[in-house]
């Protein structure tokens, strides 16, 4: 089976491309060309049936929601509820990051029940099972890692985070520089430890062609993980981050040449004034590949409110080139998010994505804002609710107020500026 990028290069417009073009309100031939160039991806495994969504240049900014069990908190029904809540409030993708329970059964259920694309980080499962057997990370067998990638591809995973850019060379820049927070990526830290304790190169980099062969067979989109991303504002745009990015640019080219769709993951913590430059640098070095960012989180000083911190950074990032925002919840840095955290994280990221889409004039964002603005002037509360990012909350606040049955709100009452302006 040819992949979406291979078909696009051959001039073939697939059924998936037609669906995306219609939903995004873009010309299908333009879309095909962008996919051929690798600037847009359609993450859809041939074994996963769901309404397709594309990520990349000129399209609506997408949002991902992470979930999954942990060693300390393993309640699968709760994770399924989180998934449903995330999708209900606008998540375009789900990543299963489970590290507790029967990981393959959990992933299979999520793939079966998800109506959006599903992503994973395969090294989590391998490392979890290894530690459960009482073994150490240095005993990880690379063959188990490649086997896990293939198992997940067969199961129907649409995109996989693979930390292929953590190499001996990129790690050398980390070791010859000072960092406040070191490595905060779980995958990056696991690979660094394995490499150092075994004195070997990262197998995901060294045997990258094996990954490409597996992903091509199932049309899995590779999400090149940022294993050396900054975990503190003070570490942003340092040598290690940029060194890894250079490697990822090379791997983007190799994936495209092989007919595999690919996107690149970006920084976590970063001061506001560095975001624009980072987005442009990434796009330049990685051939305009779709960019997937966590946050960025623009301050380290707001635990409990990091969904707001991430939304601020996400808006700026998406204005300047980020295509895919990984949500941040209020639980970030503190604990496993609960259902309420998931809802708040998705909504915060949706607000960030929409705010950027307004600036970039994509996805009908301006039409939506114009509609709700006109509804406000018309005191058309129902239209306001329907066009809100969270209609349930908007309706709830109005209906629970003392002015629930009136055309004005309790803020202004009969001093309502709109009513007085319209009466003249």
mmCIF file of C-alpha atoms in Angstrom:
data_model
loop_
_atom_site.group_PDB
_atom_site.id
_atom_site.type_symbol
_atom_site.label_atom_id
_atom_site.label_comp_id
_atom_site.label_asym_id
_atom_site.label_seq_id
_atom_site.Cartn_x
_atom_site.Cartn_y
_atom_site.Cartn_z
ATOM 1 C CA UNK A 1 0.000 0.000 0.000
ATOM 2 C CA UNK A 2 1.333 3.398 -0.942
ATOM 3 C CA UNK A 3 1.374 6.029 1.797
ATOM 4 C CA UNK A 4 -0.381 9.381 1.600
ATOM 5 C CA UNK A 5 2.881 11.141 0.764
ATOM 6 C CA UNK A 6 3.749 8.614 -1.940
ATOM 7 C CA UNK A 7 0.341 8.974 -3.564
ATOM 8 C CA UNK A 8 0.597 12.746 -3.349
ATOM 9 C CA UNK A 9 3.976 12.659 -5.088
ATOM 10 C CA UNK A 10 2.428 10.528 -7.846
ATOM 11 C CA UNK A 11 -0.285 13.142 -8.358
ATOM 12 C CA UNK A 12 -3.007 10.944 -6.831
ATOM 13 C CA UNK A 13 -5.707 12.643 -4.766
ATOM 14 C CA UNK A 14 -6.907 10.165 -2.140
ATOM 15 C CA UNK A 15 -10.295 9.939 -0.458
ATOM 16 C CA UNK A 16 -8.636 11.218 2.712
ATOM 17 C CA UNK A 17 -7.344 14.289 0.897
ATOM 18 C CA UNK A 18 -10.834 15.069 -0.387
ATOM 19 C CA UNK A 19 -12.234 14.864 3.162
ATOM 20 C CA UNK A 20 -9.512 17.115 4.591
ATOM 21 C CA UNK A 21 -9.853 19.669 1.789
ATOM 22 C CA UNK A 22 -13.603 19.917 2.358
ATOM 23 C CA UNK A 23 -13.301 20.257 6.132
ATOM 24 C CA UNK A 24 -10.455 22.763 5.978
ATOM 25 C CA UNK A 25 -12.028 24.729 3.100
ATOM 26 C CA UNK A 26 -8.907 24.504 0.918
ATOM 27 C CA UNK A 27 -8.339 23.455 -2.686
ATOM 28 C CA UNK A 28 -7.673 19.729 -2.895
ATOM 29 C CA UNK A 29 -4.897 20.087 -5.488
ATOM 30 C CA UNK A 30 -3.102 22.581 -3.250
ATOM 31 C CA UNK A 31 -3.480 20.130 -0.364
ATOM 32 C CA UNK A 32 -2.072 17.250 -2.421
ATOM 33 C CA UNK A 33 0.971 19.350 -3.319
ATOM 34 C CA UNK A 34 1.609 20.311 0.308
ATOM 35 C CA UNK A 35 1.429 16.640 1.340
ATOM 36 C CA UNK A 36 3.847 15.728 -1.463
ATOM 37 C CA UNK A 37 6.270 18.343 -0.144
ATOM 38 C CA UNK A 38 5.874 17.056 3.415
ATOM 39 C CA UNK A 39 4.480 20.323 4.763
ATOM 40 C CA UNK A 40 1.180 18.618 5.636
ATOM 41 C CA UNK A 41 0.608 15.117 7.006
ATOM 42 C CA UNK A 42 -2.516 12.981 7.350
ATOM 43 C CA UNK A 43 -1.762 10.670 10.296
ATOM 44 C CA UNK A 44 -3.958 7.646 9.626
ATOM 45 C CA UNK A 45 -2.852 4.065 10.042
ATOM 46 C CA UNK A 46 -4.335 1.738 7.428
ATOM 47 C CA UNK A 47 -5.687 -0.351 10.338
ATOM 48 C CA UNK A 48 -7.520 2.492 12.098
ATOM 49 C CA UNK A 49 -10.858 3.735 10.823
ATOM 50 C CA UNK A 50 -11.855 7.244 11.932
ATOM 51 C CA UNK A 51 -12.664 10.661 10.376
ATOM 52 C CA UNK A 52 -9.304 11.872 9.089
ATOM 53 C CA UNK A 53 -7.647 15.120 10.134
ATOM 54 C CA UNK A 54 -4.545 16.716 8.628
ATOM 55 C CA UNK A 55 -1.786 18.676 10.354
ATOM 56 C CA UNK A 56 0.417 21.313 8.817
ATOM 57 C CA UNK A 57 0.884 24.428 6.763
ATOM 58 C CA UNK A 58 -2.168 26.596 6.095
ATOM 59 C CA UNK A 59 -4.571 24.416 8.095
ATOM 60 C CA UNK A 60 -6.420 24.891 11.357
ATOM 61 C CA UNK A 61 -4.114 24.447 14.371
ATOM 62 C CA UNK A 62 -4.720 21.018 15.904
ATOM 63 C CA UNK A 63 -4.704 19.974 19.568
ATOM 64 C CA UNK A 64 -3.538 16.718 21.166
ATOM 65 C CA UNK A 65 -4.529 15.405 24.599
ATOM 66 C CA UNK A 66 -2.237 13.035 26.496
ATOM 67 C CA UNK A 67 -3.654 10.399 28.795
ATOM 68 C CA UNK A 68 -2.820 6.972 30.128
ATOM 69 C CA UNK A 69 -2.409 4.922 33.265
ATOM 70 C CA UNK A 70 0.603 5.104 35.544
ATOM 71 C CA UNK A 71 2.349 2.765 37.934
ATOM 72 C CA UNK A 72 0.817 4.660 40.867
ATOM 73 C CA UNK A 73 -2.640 5.260 39.407
ATOM 74 C CA UNK A 74 -3.999 2.567 37.107
ATOM 75 C CA UNK A 75 -7.733 2.907 36.459
ATOM 76 C CA UNK A 76 -8.458 2.137 32.844
ATOM 77 C CA UNK A 77 -12.128 3.156 32.904
ATOM 78 C CA UNK A 78 -11.025 6.563 34.112
ATOM 79 C CA UNK A 79 -8.625 6.891 31.172
ATOM 80 C CA UNK A 80 -11.412 6.016 28.742
ATOM 81 C CA UNK A 81 -13.549 8.706 30.345
ATOM 82 C CA UNK A 82 -10.691 11.180 29.946
ATOM 83 C CA UNK A 83 -10.460 10.269 26.269
ATOM 84 C CA UNK A 84 -14.185 10.842 25.730
ATOM 85 C CA UNK A 85 -14.068 14.174 27.563
ATOM 86 C CA UNK A 86 -11.010 15.314 25.588
ATOM 87 C CA UNK A 87 -12.663 14.500 22.259
ATOM 88 C CA UNK A 88 -15.953 16.079 23.339
ATOM 89 C CA UNK A 89 -14.222 19.378 24.101
ATOM 90 C CA UNK A 90 -12.287 19.489 20.872
ATOM 91 C CA UNK A 91 -9.121 17.371 20.962
ATOM 92 C CA UNK A 92 -8.026 16.380 17.451
ATOM 93 C CA UNK A 93 -5.764 13.583 18.679
ATOM 94 C CA UNK A 94 -5.164 11.335 21.687
ATOM 95 C CA UNK A 95 -1.816 10.018 22.887
ATOM 96 C CA UNK A 96 -1.848 6.907 25.062
ATOM 97 C CA UNK A 97 1.117 7.247 27.440
ATOM 98 C CA UNK A 98 0.103 4.367 29.725
ATOM 99 C CA UNK A 99 2.743 2.835 31.991
ATOM 100 C CA UNK A 100 0.507 0.741 34.261
ATOM 101 C CA UNK A 101 -1.596 -2.371 33.632
ATOM 102 C CA UNK A 102 -1.728 -4.484 30.468
ATOM 103 C CA UNK A 103 -0.457 -1.882 28.044
ATOM 104 C CA UNK A 104 -1.439 -3.656 24.823
ATOM 105 C CA UNK A 105 -5.010 -4.266 25.973
ATOM 106 C CA UNK A 106 -5.300 -0.623 27.055
ATOM 107 C CA UNK A 107 -3.946 0.629 23.729
ATOM 108 C CA UNK A 108 -6.195 -1.679 21.712
ATOM 109 C CA UNK A 109 -9.290 -0.428 23.539
ATOM 110 C CA UNK A 110 -8.286 3.187 22.995
ATOM 111 C CA UNK A 111 -7.736 2.612 19.266
ATOM 112 C CA UNK A 112 -11.085 0.835 18.991
ATOM 113 C CA UNK A 113 -13.015 3.550 20.818
ATOM 114 C CA UNK A 114 -11.229 6.697 19.672
ATOM 115 C CA UNK A 115 -12.880 8.780 16.966
ATOM 116 C CA UNK A 116 -9.654 10.764 16.447
ATOM 117 C CA UNK A 117 -6.078 9.843 15.600
ATOM 118 C CA UNK A 118 -4.098 7.957 18.249
ATOM 119 C CA UNK A 119 -0.425 8.410 19.079
ATOM 120 C CA UNK A 120 2.014 6.597 21.375
ATOM 121 C CA UNK A 121 5.589 6.620 22.661
ATOM 122 C CA UNK A 122 6.682 2.975 22.148
ATOM 123 C CA UNK A 123 9.716 3.125 24.440
ATOM 124 C CA UNK A 124 7.400 3.641 27.426
ATOM 125 C CA UNK A 125 5.899 0.198 27.055
ATOM 126 C CA UNK A 126 9.254 -1.512 26.594
ATOM 127 C CA UNK A 127 10.793 0.226 29.616
ATOM 128 C CA UNK A 128 7.702 -0.436 31.777
ATOM 129 C CA UNK A 129 7.765 -4.180 31.084
ATOM 130 C CA UNK A 130 11.539 -4.308 31.601
ATOM 131 C CA UNK A 131 11.324 -2.728 35.060
ATOM 132 C CA UNK A 132 8.353 -4.941 35.961
ATOM 133 C CA UNK A 133 10.641 -7.925 35.358
ATOM 134 C CA UNK A 134 13.125 -6.537 37.879
ATOM 135 C CA UNK A 135 15.660 -5.591 35.214
ATOM 136 C CA UNK A 136 17.562 -2.337 34.669
ATOM 137 C CA UNK A 137 17.336 0.083 31.768
ATOM 138 C CA UNK A 138 20.791 -0.907 30.543
ATOM 139 C CA UNK A 139 19.384 -4.405 29.881
ATOM 140 C CA UNK A 140 16.862 -3.094 27.358
ATOM 141 C CA UNK A 141 17.173 -5.076 24.144
ATOM 142 C CA UNK A 142 16.829 -2.837 21.044
ATOM 143 C CA UNK A 143 15.074 -5.718 19.302
ATOM 144 C CA UNK A 144 12.265 -5.415 21.861
ATOM 145 C CA UNK A 145 11.932 -1.752 20.959
ATOM 146 C CA UNK A 146 11.622 -2.427 17.231
ATOM 147 C CA UNK A 147 9.244 -5.287 17.964
ATOM 148 C CA UNK A 148 7.063 -2.921 20.010
ATOM 149 C CA UNK A 149 7.015 -0.358 17.194
ATOM 150 C CA UNK A 150 5.828 -3.028 14.788
ATOM 151 C CA UNK A 151 3.194 -4.397 17.205
ATOM 152 C CA UNK A 152 1.753 -0.934 17.732
ATOM 153 C CA UNK A 153 1.789 -0.225 13.999
ATOM 154 C CA UNK A 154 -0.179 -3.415 13.345
ATOM 155 C CA UNK A 155 -2.634 -2.478 16.087
ATOM 156 C CA UNK A 156 -3.478 0.770 14.295
ATOM 157 C CA UNK A 157 -1.459 3.549 15.956
ATOM 158 C CA UNK A 158 -1.538 6.608 13.699
ATOM 159 C CA UNK A 159 1.580 8.446 14.874
ATOM 160 C CA UNK A 160 4.501 7.533 17.125
ATOM 161 C CA UNK A 161 6.886 9.706 19.075
ATOM 162 C CA UNK A 162 10.363 8.312 18.491
ATOM 163 C CA UNK A 163 13.390 9.999 20.048
ATOM 164 C CA UNK A 164 15.754 9.362 17.160
ATOM 165 C CA UNK A 165 17.682 12.620 17.600
ATOM 166 C CA UNK A 166 19.232 11.708 20.958
ATOM 167 C CA UNK A 167 22.620 10.684 19.587
ATOM 168 C CA UNK A 168 26.178 10.584 20.876
ATOM 169 C CA UNK A 169 26.812 13.858 19.079
ATOM 170 C CA UNK A 170 23.740 15.712 20.346
ATOM 171 C CA UNK A 171 24.364 14.427 23.885
ATOM 172 C CA UNK A 172 27.920 15.756 23.745
ATOM 173 C CA UNK A 173 26.520 19.286 23.466
ATOM 174 C CA UNK A 174 24.436 18.643 26.571
ATOM 175 C CA UNK A 175 27.423 17.394 28.529
ATOM 176 C CA UNK A 176 29.642 20.302 27.516
ATOM 177 C CA UNK A 177 27.085 22.891 28.594
ATOM 178 C CA UNK A 178 25.254 23.629 31.828
ATOM 179 C CA UNK A 179 21.530 23.034 32.279
ATOM 180 C CA UNK A 180 19.218 23.808 35.157
ATOM 181 C CA UNK A 181 16.875 20.860 34.545
ATOM 182 C CA UNK A 182 18.923 18.414 32.476
ATOM 183 C CA UNK A 183 16.724 16.050 30.431
ATOM 184 C CA UNK A 184 12.989 16.227 31.185
ATOM 185 C CA UNK A 185 11.804 13.974 28.358
ATOM 186 C CA UNK A 186 11.152 10.471 29.693
ATOM 187 C CA UNK A 187 12.116 8.929 26.362
ATOM 188 C CA UNK A 188 15.198 11.107 26.094
ATOM 189 C CA UNK A 189 16.345 10.261 29.613
ATOM 190 C CA UNK A 190 15.814 6.520 29.101
ATOM 191 C CA UNK A 191 17.821 6.536 25.890
ATOM 192 C CA UNK A 192 20.638 8.615 27.367
ATOM 193 C CA UNK A 193 20.932 6.197 30.280
ATOM 194 C CA UNK A 194 20.923 3.157 27.983
ATOM 195 C CA UNK A 195 23.522 4.700 25.677
ATOM 196 C CA UNK A 196 25.855 5.735 28.487
ATOM 197 C CA UNK A 197 25.652 2.465 30.383
ATOM 198 C CA UNK A 198 26.186 0.381 27.245
ATOM 199 C CA UNK A 199 28.589 2.713 25.427
ATOM 200 C CA UNK A 200 26.483 2.446 22.269
ATOM 201 C CA UNK A 201 24.690 4.711 19.794
ATOM 202 C CA UNK A 202 20.934 5.247 19.980
ATOM 203 C CA UNK A 203 19.410 2.260 18.116
ATOM 204 C CA UNK A 204 16.505 4.437 16.910
ATOM 205 C CA UNK A 205 19.023 6.603 15.071
ATOM 206 C CA UNK A 206 21.443 3.856 14.113
ATOM 207 C CA UNK A 207 18.678 1.663 12.634
ATOM 208 C CA UNK A 208 16.358 4.422 11.455
ATOM 209 C CA UNK A 209 15.746 2.615 8.162
ATOM 210 C CA UNK A 210 14.064 -0.225 10.071
ATOM 211 C CA UNK A 211 11.641 2.268 11.582
ATOM 212 C CA UNK A 212 10.932 3.717 8.145
ATOM 213 C CA UNK A 213 10.179 0.266 6.733
ATOM 214 C CA UNK A 214 7.658 -0.461 9.504
ATOM 215 C CA UNK A 215 5.967 2.932 9.335
ATOM 216 C CA UNK A 216 5.732 2.843 5.560
ATOM 217 C CA UNK A 217 3.979 -0.526 5.634
ATOM 218 C CA UNK A 218 1.140 0.827 7.804
ATOM 219 C CA UNK A 219 1.370 4.526 6.868
ATOM 220 C CA UNK A 220 2.271 5.474 10.430
ATOM 221 C CA UNK A 221 3.381 9.089 10.760
ATOM 222 C CA UNK A 222 6.659 9.500 12.623
ATOM 223 C CA UNK A 223 6.691 12.249 15.233
ATOM 224 C CA UNK A 224 10.370 12.912 15.820
ATOM 225 C CA UNK A 225 10.581 13.446 19.570
ATOM 226 C CA UNK A 226 12.532 16.248 21.208
ATOM 227 C CA UNK A 227 14.374 14.176 23.792
ATOM 228 C CA UNK A 228 16.645 17.102 24.664
ATOM 229 C CA UNK A 229 13.919 19.750 24.887
ATOM 230 C CA UNK A 230 14.391 22.417 27.548
ATOM 231 C CA UNK A 231 12.579 21.706 30.804
ATOM 232 C CA UNK A 232 13.230 25.144 32.245
ATOM 233 C CA UNK A 233 13.053 28.594 30.741
ATOM 234 C CA UNK A 234 16.733 29.059 31.556
ATOM 235 C CA UNK A 235 17.622 26.090 29.323
ATOM 236 C CA UNK A 236 15.744 27.264 26.222
ATOM 237 C CA UNK A 237 17.550 27.442 22.881
ATOM 238 C CA UNK A 238 20.731 25.948 24.287
ATOM 239 C CA UNK A 239 23.305 23.931 22.371
ATOM 240 C CA UNK A 240 21.767 20.532 23.099
ATOM 241 C CA UNK A 241 18.299 21.558 21.905
ATOM 242 C CA UNK A 242 19.672 22.955 18.648
ATOM 243 C CA UNK A 243 22.072 20.029 18.147
ATOM 244 C CA UNK A 244 19.175 17.581 18.343
ATOM 245 C CA UNK A 245 17.133 19.736 15.959
ATOM 246 C CA UNK A 246 19.903 19.498 13.364
ATOM 247 C CA UNK A 247 19.726 15.704 13.563
ATOM 248 C CA UNK A 248 15.939 15.783 13.241
ATOM 249 C CA UNK A 249 16.232 17.841 10.052
ATOM 250 C CA UNK A 250 18.360 15.086 8.527
ATOM 251 C CA UNK A 251 15.829 12.443 9.602
ATOM 252 C CA UNK A 252 12.925 14.405 8.094
ATOM 253 C CA UNK A 253 14.625 14.258 4.699
ATOM 254 C CA UNK A 254 15.266 10.536 4.997
ATOM 255 C CA UNK A 255 11.650 9.814 5.937
ATOM 256 C CA UNK A 256 10.264 11.807 3.012
ATOM 257 C CA UNK A 257 12.657 10.108 0.593
ATOM 258 C CA UNK A 258 11.410 6.742 1.864
ATOM 259 C CA UNK A 259 7.742 7.718 1.463
ATOM 260 C CA UNK A 260 7.004 8.059 5.186
ATOM 261 C CA UNK A 261 5.040 10.966 6.654
ATOM 262 C CA UNK A 262 6.878 12.843 9.380
ATOM 263 C CA UNK A 263 6.443 15.712 11.803
ATOM 264 C CA UNK A 264 8.809 17.206 14.377
ATOM 265 C CA UNK A 265 8.284 17.869 18.070
ATOM 266 C CA UNK A 266 9.384 21.098 19.684
ATOM 267 C CA UNK A 267 10.354 22.797 22.904
ATOM 268 C CA UNK A 268 8.626 22.583 26.247
ATOM 269 C CA UNK A 269 9.778 25.508 28.402
ATOM 270 C CA UNK A 270 10.731 28.757 26.689
ATOM 271 C CA UNK A 271 10.514 32.495 27.471
ATOM 272 C CA UNK A 272 7.982 34.320 25.345
ATOM 273 C CA UNK A 273 10.572 36.359 23.452
ATOM 274 C CA UNK A 274 12.346 33.243 22.132
ATOM 275 C CA UNK A 275 9.332 31.433 20.687
ATOM 276 C CA UNK A 276 9.110 33.162 17.303
ATOM 277 C CA UNK A 277 12.796 32.589 16.538
ATOM 278 C CA UNK A 278 12.534 28.941 17.579
ATOM 279 C CA UNK A 279 9.537 28.282 15.348
ATOM 280 C CA UNK A 280 11.287 29.827 12.352
ATOM 281 C CA UNK A 281 14.542 27.976 13.088
ATOM 282 C CA UNK A 282 12.745 24.643 13.323
ATOM 283 C CA UNK A 283 10.843 25.192 10.087
ATOM 284 C CA UNK A 284 14.049 26.199 8.304
ATOM 285 C CA UNK A 285 16.153 23.280 9.547
ATOM 286 C CA UNK A 286 13.438 20.658 9.139
ATOM 287 C CA UNK A 287 12.193 21.516 5.658
ATOM 288 C CA UNK A 288 8.891 23.075 6.787
ATOM 289 C CA UNK A 289 7.747 19.817 8.407
ATOM 290 C CA UNK A 290 4.635 20.083 10.602
ATOM 291 C CA UNK A 291 5.708 21.218 14.063
ATOM 292 C CA UNK A 292 4.228 19.665 17.247
ATOM 293 C CA UNK A 293 4.873 21.636 20.452
ATOM 294 C CA UNK A 294 4.293 21.058 24.162
ATOM 295 C CA UNK A 295 3.191 24.489 25.304
ATOM 296 C CA UNK A 296 5.676 26.111 25.112
ATOM 297 C CA UNK A 297 5.458 26.998 28.793
ATOM 298 C CA UNK A 298 6.505 30.631 29.119
ATOM 299 C CA UNK A 299 7.148 30.667 32.870
ATOM 300 C CA UNK A 300 8.208 28.010 35.370
ATOM 301 C CA UNK A 301 6.506 29.726 38.314
ATOM 302 C CA UNK A 302 2.831 28.741 37.980
ATOM 303 C CA UNK A 303 2.332 25.081 38.977
ATOM 304 C CA UNK A 304 -1.378 24.381 39.126
ATOM 305 C CA UNK A 305 -1.992 26.867 36.330
ATOM 306 C CA UNK A 306 0.293 25.495 33.638
ATOM 307 C CA UNK A 307 -2.670 25.068 31.263
ATOM 308 C CA UNK A 308 -2.782 28.874 31.146
ATOM 309 C CA UNK A 309 0.995 29.135 30.835
ATOM 310 C CA UNK A 310 0.964 26.627 27.968
ATOM 311 C CA UNK A 311 -1.913 28.378 26.213
ATOM 312 C CA UNK A 312 -0.008 31.668 26.194
ATOM 313 C CA UNK A 313 3.038 30.007 24.636
ATOM 314 C CA UNK A 314 0.929 27.878 22.315
ATOM 315 C CA UNK A 315 -0.770 30.912 20.819
ATOM 316 C CA UNK A 316 2.535 32.605 20.023
ATOM 317 C CA UNK A 317 4.018 29.359 18.703
ATOM 318 C CA UNK A 318 1.075 28.696 16.392
ATOM 319 C CA UNK A 319 1.110 32.252 15.058
ATOM 320 C CA UNK A 320 4.722 31.733 14.010
ATOM 321 C CA UNK A 321 4.567 28.227 12.552
ATOM 322 C CA UNK A 322 3.567 25.543 15.063
ATOM 323 C CA UNK A 323 0.849 23.313 13.611
ATOM 324 C CA UNK A 324 -0.037 20.959 16.468
ATOM 325 C CA UNK A 325 -0.343 21.852 20.158
ATOM 326 C CA UNK A 326 0.040 19.227 22.846
ATOM 327 C CA UNK A 327 -2.259 20.300 25.655
ATOM 328 C CA UNK A 328 -0.980 21.130 29.099
ATOM 329 C CA UNK A 329 -3.255 20.527 32.102
ATOM 330 C CA UNK A 330 -3.382 22.144 35.554
ATOM 331 C CA UNK A 331 -1.789 18.938 36.857
ATOM 332 C CA UNK A 332 1.429 19.416 34.829
ATOM 333 C CA UNK A 333 4.532 18.931 37.038
ATOM 334 C CA UNK A 334 2.302 17.898 39.966
ATOM 335 C CA UNK A 335 0.350 14.678 39.400
ATOM 336 C CA UNK A 336 -1.566 12.561 36.905
ATOM 337 C CA UNK A 337 -4.409 14.702 35.487
ATOM 338 C CA UNK A 338 -7.974 13.803 36.373
ATOM 339 C CA UNK A 339 -11.034 14.202 34.140
ATOM 340 C CA UNK A 340 -11.524 17.845 35.141
ATOM 341 C CA UNK A 341 -7.863 18.596 34.375
ATOM 342 C CA UNK A 342 -8.236 17.037 30.932
ATOM 343 C CA UNK A 343 -11.253 19.215 30.153
ATOM 344 C CA UNK A 344 -9.498 22.398 31.278
ATOM 345 C CA UNK A 345 -6.324 21.489 29.404
ATOM 346 C CA UNK A 346 -8.142 20.806 26.135
ATOM 347 C CA UNK A 347 -10.186 23.998 26.331
ATOM 348 C CA UNK A 348 -7.115 26.120 27.138
ATOM 349 C CA UNK A 349 -5.273 24.676 24.141
ATOM 350 C CA UNK A 350 -8.326 25.078 21.891
ATOM 351 C CA UNK A 351 -8.470 28.756 22.865
ATOM 352 C CA UNK A 352 -4.759 29.080 22.057
ATOM 353 C CA UNK A 353 -5.183 27.327 18.706
ATOM 354 C CA UNK A 354 -8.205 29.418 17.741
ATOM 355 C CA UNK A 355 -6.483 32.655 18.769
ATOM 356 C CA UNK A 356 -3.574 31.823 16.468
ATOM 357 C CA UNK A 357 -5.903 30.777 13.644
ATOM 358 C CA UNK A 358 -7.515 34.221 13.853
ATOM 359 C CA UNK A 359 -4.139 35.841 13.221
ATOM 360 C CA UNK A 360 -3.243 33.390 10.453
ATOM 361 C CA UNK A 361 -6.773 33.571 8.962
ATOM 362 C CA UNK A 362 -7.220 29.822 8.591
ATOM 363 C CA UNK A 363 -9.987 27.333 9.296
ATOM 364 C CA UNK A 364 -12.812 29.838 9.249
ATOM 365 C CA UNK A 365 -11.682 31.242 12.617
ATOM 366 C CA UNK A 366 -12.536 34.828 11.704
ATOM 367 C CA UNK A 367 -16.007 33.838 10.507
ATOM 368 C CA UNK A 368 -16.685 32.164 13.846
ATOM 369 C CA UNK A 369 -15.608 35.256 15.789
ATOM 370 C CA UNK A 370 -17.647 37.518 13.538
ATOM 371 C CA UNK A 371 -20.721 35.360 14.096
ATOM 372 C CA UNK A 372 -20.447 35.520 17.875
ATOM 373 C CA UNK A 373 -19.693 39.246 17.784
ATOM 374 C CA UNK A 374 -22.867 39.923 15.802
ATOM 375 C CA UNK A 375 -24.815 37.687 18.167
ATOM 376 C CA UNK A 376 -23.596 39.736 21.116
ATOM 377 C CA UNK A 377 -24.808 42.955 19.542
ATOM 378 C CA UNK A 378 -28.129 41.320 18.729
ATOM 379 C CA UNK A 379 -28.354 39.977 22.293
ATOM 380 C CA UNK A 380 -28.822 36.572 20.657
ATOM 381 C CA UNK A 381 -27.754 34.434 23.585
ATOM 382 C CA UNK A 382 -28.425 31.090 21.919
ATOM 383 C CA UNK A 383 -26.155 31.930 18.989
ATOM 384 C CA UNK A 384 -23.493 33.093 21.425
ATOM 385 C CA UNK A 385 -23.669 29.779 23.262
ATOM 386 C CA UNK A 386 -23.579 27.700 20.081
ATOM 387 C CA UNK A 387 -20.502 29.483 18.706
ATOM 388 C CA UNK A 388 -18.526 29.385 21.951
ATOM 389 C CA UNK A 389 -15.476 27.177 22.370
ATOM 390 C CA UNK A 390 -17.215 25.750 25.453
ATOM 391 C CA UNK A 391 -20.981 26.181 24.855
ATOM 392 C CA UNK A 392 -21.857 24.294 28.035
ATOM 393 C CA UNK A 393 -19.955 26.671 30.277
ATOM 394 C CA UNK A 394 -21.289 29.784 28.537
ATOM 395 C CA UNK A 395 -24.882 28.564 28.856
ATOM 396 C CA UNK A 396 -24.392 27.433 32.465
ATOM 397 C CA UNK A 397 -23.044 30.789 33.672
ATOM 398 C CA UNK A 398 -25.859 32.745 32.062
ATOM 399 C CA UNK A 399 -28.623 30.376 33.162
ATOM 400 C CA UNK A 400 -27.385 30.259 36.765
ATOM 401 C CA UNK A 401 -27.339 34.036 37.089
ATOM 402 C CA UNK A 402 -30.100 36.329 38.353
ATOM 403 C CA UNK A 403 -30.693 37.493 34.766
ATOM 404 C CA UNK A 404 -31.265 34.018 33.335
ATOM 405 C CA UNK A 405 -34.641 34.981 31.861
ATOM 406 C CA UNK A 406 -33.660 38.486 30.713
ATOM 407 C CA UNK A 407 -31.911 39.748 27.600
ATOM 408 C CA UNK A 408 -29.158 41.461 29.593
ATOM 409 C CA UNK A 409 -26.602 39.994 32.001
ATOM 410 C CA UNK A 410 -26.067 40.670 35.705
ATOM 411 C CA UNK A 411 -22.881 42.648 35.037
ATOM 412 C CA UNK A 412 -24.619 45.707 33.575
ATOM 413 C CA UNK A 413 -28.328 45.067 34.021
ATOM 414 C CA UNK A 414 -30.362 47.897 32.527
ATOM 415 C CA UNK A 415 -27.167 49.896 32.055
ATOM 416 C CA UNK A 416 -26.298 47.442 29.237
ATOM 417 C CA UNK A 417 -24.213 49.351 26.693
ATOM 418 C CA UNK A 418 -25.620 47.380 23.760
ATOM 419 C CA UNK A 419 -29.239 48.029 24.744
ATOM 420 C CA UNK A 420 -28.608 51.737 25.268
ATOM 421 C CA UNK A 421 -26.649 52.063 22.034
ATOM 422 C CA UNK A 422 -29.366 50.320 20.012
ATOM 423 C CA UNK A 423 -32.094 52.502 21.539
ATOM 424 C CA UNK A 424 -30.658 55.656 19.998
#
